Coordinates of N, CA and C in Angstrom, one line a residue:
M215 N -25.0 -38.0 -5.4 CA -24.6 -37.2 -4.1 C -24.2 -35.9 -4.2
L216 N -24.8 -36.0 -2.6 CA -25.0 -33.7 -2.5 C -23.7 -33.5 -2.1
R217 N -23.3 -32.9 -2.0 CA -21.9 -32.2 -1.2 C -21.8 -31.1 -0.2
P218 N -20.9 -31.2 1.0 CA -21.9 -30.0 1.8 C -20.6 -28.8 0.9
P219 N -21.3 -28.1 1.1 CA -20.4 -26.5 0.8 C -18.8 -26.1 1.0
S220 N -18.2 -26.1 0.5 CA -17.0 -25.7 0.8 C -16.9 -24.8 1.4
P221 N -15.9 -25.0 2.4 CA -15.5 -23.4 3.8 C -14.9 -22.4 3.1
P222 N -15.3 -21.4 3.9 CA -14.6 -20.6 2.9 C -13.2 -20.1 2.9
V223 N -12.8 -19.4 2.0 CA -11.3 -20.3 1.5 C -10.6 -19.0 2.2
D224 N -9.8 -18.7 2.5 CA -8.6 -17.5 3.3 C -8.1 -16.8 1.6
P225 N -8.3 -16.0 1.8 CA -8.0 -14.7 -0.2 C -6.3 -14.5 0.5
R226 N -5.7 -14.7 1.6 CA -4.1 -15.2 1.4 C -3.6 -16.5 1.0
R227 N -4.5 -17.4 1.2 CA -4.1 -19.0 1.2 C -4.4 -18.2 -1.1
L228 N -5.4 -18.0 -1.5 CA -5.6 -17.3 -2.7 C -4.5 -16.6 -3.1
R229 N -3.8 -15.8 -2.5 CA -2.8 -15.0 -3.5 C -1.6 -16.2 -3.7
H230 N -1.6 -16.6 -2.1 CA -0.1 -17.6 -2.9 C -0.1 -18.4 -3.8
L231 N -1.5 -18.7 -3.3 CA -1.5 -20.2 -4.1 C -0.8 -19.2 -6.4
H232 N -2.4 -18.1 -6.3 CA -1.9 -17.4 -7.3 C -0.2 -17.0 -7.4
R233 N -0.1 -17.1 -6.8 CA 1.3 -16.6 -6.8 C 2.8 -17.7 -7.4
V234 N 2.8 -19.2 -6.2 CA 3.0 -20.0 -6.9 C 2.7 -20.6 -7.9
G235 N 1.8 -21.3 -8.8 CA 1.2 -21.0 -9.9 C 1.9 -20.0 -10.8
E236 N 2.0 -19.0 -11.4 CA 2.5 -18.2 -11.7 C 4.4 -18.5 -12.0
N237 N 4.3 -18.6 -10.5 CA 5.6 -18.6 -10.6 C 6.2 -20.0 -11.3
A238 N 5.7 -21.3 -10.7 CA 5.5 -22.3 -11.3 C 5.8 -22.8 -12.6
I239 N 4.8 -22.3 -13.4 CA 4.1 -22.7 -14.8 C 6.3 -21.5 -15.1
T240 N 6.4 -20.5 -14.9 CA 7.4 -19.7 -15.6 C 8.5 -20.8 -14.8
A241 N 8.6 -21.7 -13.7 CA 9.5 -21.8 -13.8 C 9.9 -23.7 -15.1
V242 N 8.0 -24.1 -14.9 CA 8.7 -25.0 -16.5 C 8.8 -24.8 -17.3
I243 N 8.8 -23.4 -18.3 CA 8.6 -22.5 -18.9 C 10.6 -22.2 -19.6
E244 N 11.0 -22.4 -18.5 CA 12.3 -22.0 -18.4 C 13.1 -23.2 -18.5
A245 N 12.8 -24.1 -17.5 CA 13.4 -25.2 -18.0 C 13.7 -25.9 -18.8
E246 N 12.6 -25.7 -19.7 CA 12.0 -26.8 -21.3 C 12.9 -25.7 -22.1
G247 N 13.5 -24.9 -21.9 CA 14.3 -23.8 -22.6 C 13.8 -22.6 -23.6
T248 N 12.4 -22.4 -23.1 CA 12.6 -20.4 -23.4 C 12.6 -19.6 -22.6
K249 N 13.3 -18.9 -22.7 CA 13.4 -17.3 -22.0 C 12.5 -16.7 -22.0
V250 N 12.8 -15.6 -20.2 CA 11.5 -15.6 -19.6 C 12.2 -14.5 -19.3
G251 N 11.7 -13.1 -19.6 CA 12.1 -11.9 -19.0 C 11.3 -11.7 -17.8
T252 N 11.7 -10.9 -17.2 CA 11.2 -10.5 -15.8 C 11.5 -9.0 -15.4
A253 N 10.3 -9.0 -14.8 CA 10.5 -7.6 -13.9 C 9.0 -7.5 -12.7
V254 N 9.7 -6.9 -12.3 CA 9.3 -6.4 -10.6 C 8.8 -4.5 -10.9
W255 N 7.6 -4.4 -11.1 CA 6.9 -2.7 -10.9 C 6.3 -2.2 -9.9
D256 N 6.2 -1.2 -9.5 CA 5.4 -0.4 -9.0 C 4.5 0.3 -9.6
A257 N 3.1 -0.4 -8.7 CA 1.9 -0.3 -9.4 C 1.2 1.5 -9.2
G258 N 2.0 1.9 -8.5 CA 1.9 3.2 -8.1 C 2.8 4.2 -9.5
S259 N 2.8 3.2 -10.2 CA 3.9 4.6 -11.2 C 3.1 5.2 -12.0
D260 N 3.3 6.0 -12.5 CA 2.7 6.5 -13.5 C 2.6 6.9 -15.2
A261 N 2.2 6.9 -16.1 CA 2.9 6.4 -17.0 C 3.5 6.5 -18.3
A262 N 4.5 7.6 -17.6 CA 6.3 7.5 -18.3 C 6.8 6.3 -17.6
Q263 N 7.1 6.2 -16.8 CA 7.4 4.6 -15.6 C 7.1 3.5 -16.3
F264 N 5.7 3.9 -16.0 CA 5.3 2.0 -17.3 C 6.0 2.0 -18.5
A265 N 5.8 2.8 -18.6 CA 6.3 2.9 -20.4 C 7.5 2.3 -20.5
A266 N 8.7 3.4 -19.5 CA 9.9 2.5 -19.3 C 10.3 1.4 -18.9
D267 N 9.3 0.5 -17.9 CA 9.7 -0.5 -18.1 C 9.1 -1.4 -18.8
V268 N 8.2 -1.3 -19.3 CA 8.1 -1.6 -20.2 C 9.1 -1.8 -21.0
R269 N 9.8 -0.8 -22.0 CA 11.0 -0.9 -22.7 C 11.9 -1.4 -22.1
A270 N 12.4 -1.5 -21.0 CA 13.5 -2.5 -20.2 C 12.8 -3.6 -20.3
L271 N 11.9 -4.5 -19.7 CA 11.7 -6.1 -19.9 C 11.1 -6.2 -21.4
E272 N 11.1 -5.0 -22.9 CA 11.0 -5.6 -24.3 C 12.9 -5.5 -24.5
K273 N 14.0 -4.9 -24.1 CA 15.3 -5.8 -23.9 C 14.9 -6.4 -23.7
Q274 N 14.9 -7.3 -22.8 CA 15.6 -8.4 -22.5 C 15.2 -9.7 -23.8
K275 N 14.5 -9.6 -24.7 CA 13.8 -9.9 -26.0 C 13.9 -10.5 -25.6
A276 N 12.4 -11.9 -24.9 CA 13.0 -12.8 -23.9 C 10.6 -13.1 -25.1
P277 N 11.0 -14.4 -25.0 CA 9.7 -15.0 -25.9 C 8.4 -15.2 -25.1
V278 N 8.7 -14.9 -23.4 CA 7.5 -14.5 -22.3 C 8.5 -13.8 -21.6
N279 N 6.7 -12.9 -21.1 CA 7.4 -11.7 -20.0 C 6.9 -12.2 -18.9
Y280 N 7.4 -12.0 -17.8 CA 6.2 -11.8 -16.9 C 6.8 -11.2 -16.1
A281 N 5.6 -9.9 -15.6 CA 6.2 -8.7 -14.9 C 5.5 -9.2 -13.3
T282 N 5.6 -8.3 -12.1 CA 4.7 -8.8 -11.2 C 5.2 -7.1 -10.7
F283 N 4.5 -6.5 -9.2 CA 3.5 -5.5 -9.0 C 4.7 -5.7 -7.4
L284 N 5.2 -4.3 -7.2 CA 5.6 -5.0 -5.9 C 5.0 -4.8 -5.4
T285 N 5.4 -5.8 -3.8 CA 3.5 -6.4 -2.8 C 3.7 -4.7 -2.2
G286 N 2.4 -5.4 -1.8 CA 1.9 -2.9 -1.3 C 1.3 -2.5 -2.2
T287 N 2.5 -2.1 -3.8 CA 1.4 -0.7 -4.5 C 0.2 -1.2 -4.7
V288 N -0.4 -2.9 -4.9 CA -1.7 -2.4 -6.2 C -2.9 -2.4 -5.0
T289 N -3.1 -2.7 -3.5 CA -4.2 -2.4 -2.9 C -4.1 -0.7 -2.6
A290 N -3.0 -0.3 -2.8 CA -2.9 1.0 -2.5 C -2.8 2.2 -3.3
T291 N -3.0 1.2 -4.9 CA -2.6 1.9 -6.1 C -4.3 2.5 -6.5
T292 N -4.9 1.2 -6.3 CA -6.7 1.2 -6.5 C -7.5 0.7 -5.8
D293 N -9.2 0.8 -6.2 CA -10.2 0.2 -5.3 C -10.0 -0.8 -5.0
A294 N -9.4 -2.2 -5.7 CA -9.4 -3.8 -5.5 C -8.9 -4.0 -3.9
L295 N -10.1 -5.0 -3.9 CA -9.7 -5.6 -2.3 C -8.9 -6.1 -1.7
N296 N -8.2 -6.6 -3.4 CA -7.2 -7.7 -3.1 C -6.3 -7.1 -4.3
A297 N -4.4 -7.4 -4.1 CA -4.2 -7.6 -4.9 C -4.1 -8.3 -6.2
H298 N -5.0 -9.4 -6.1 CA -5.0 -10.2 -8.0 C -5.8 -8.9 -8.7
T299 N -6.9 -9.0 -7.9 CA -8.3 -8.8 -8.7 C -7.6 -7.0 -8.9
G300 N -6.4 -5.9 -8.3 CA -6.3 -5.0 -8.6 C -5.4 -4.9 -9.7
T301 N -5.1 -5.9 -10.2 CA -4.0 -6.0 -11.0 C -4.7 -6.1 -12.3
W302 N -5.6 -6.7 -12.9 CA -5.9 -6.2 -14.2 C -6.7 -4.3 -14.2
Q303 N -7.1 -3.9 -13.6 CA -6.9 -2.8 -13.3 C -6.3 -1.9 -13.4
I304 N -4.9 -2.5 -12.9 CA -3.2 -1.6 -13.3 C -2.7 -1.9 -14.6
A305 N -2.7 -3.2 -15.0 CA -1.6 -3.9 -16.3 C -2.9 -3.3 -17.8
Y306 N -3.8 -3.5 -17.6 CA -4.9 -2.8 -18.7 C -4.6 -1.5 -19.4
S307 N -4.2 -0.5 -18.2 CA -4.3 0.9 -18.6 C -3.2 1.2 -19.5
I308 N -1.9 -0.1 -18.6 CA -0.3 0.0 -19.7 C 0.2 0.4 -21.2
P309 N -0.7 1.2 -22.0 CA -0.4 0.8 -23.4 C 1.0 0.1 -23.6
G310 N 1.6 -0.2 -23.0 CA 2.9 -1.3 -23.2 C 2.1 -2.9 -23.9
I311 N 1.1 -3.1 -22.4 CA 1.1 -3.8 -22.5 C -0.1 -4.0 -23.3
R312 N -1.1 -3.6 -22.7 CA -2.5 -3.8 -24.8 C -1.8 -3.5 -25.8
E313 N -1.0 -3.4 -26.0 CA -0.1 -3.2 -27.9 C 0.7 -4.7 -27.2
W314 N 1.2 -4.9 -27.3 CA 1.8 -6.9 -27.1 C 0.6 -7.1 -26.9
L315 N -0.7 -6.6 -26.6 CA -1.7 -8.0 -26.3 C -2.5 -8.6 -27.3
M316 N -2.7 -6.8 -28.2 CA -3.2 -7.1 -29.3 C -1.8 -7.4 -30.4
K317 N -1.2 -7.3 -30.5 CA -0.4 -8.2 -31.6 C -0.4 -9.8 -31.5
Q318 N -0.4 -9.9 -30.2 CA -0.8 -11.3 -30.4 C -1.6 -12.0 -31.7
S319 N -1.3 -13.3 -31.9 CA -2.4 -14.1 -33.0 C -1.3 -15.8 -32.1
L320 N -2.8 -16.6 -32.8 CA -3.0 -17.9 -32.1 C -1.7 -18.2 -34.3

């Protein structure tokens, strides 16, 4: 049986659900006893500030790192239409994040 198309989803609701999901899984990880390093960064930072931000997060010596960007700084910094898609443009331009990602293995 065919279903009618879903109504459009308000992008503000998607951002909220995405953030709830990230925070929820982080809470589960912590509740299970794993330390989570956290940080809030300005998406408009320069390379030197991002390097300092990465070092500060690494100093927490947590196996899980969770950094978010200050509200409003992603869309002000990128040409992205929303904060979620804009985070990728910024995050993967930060050498410390790329280096950490490439060190990971299964």
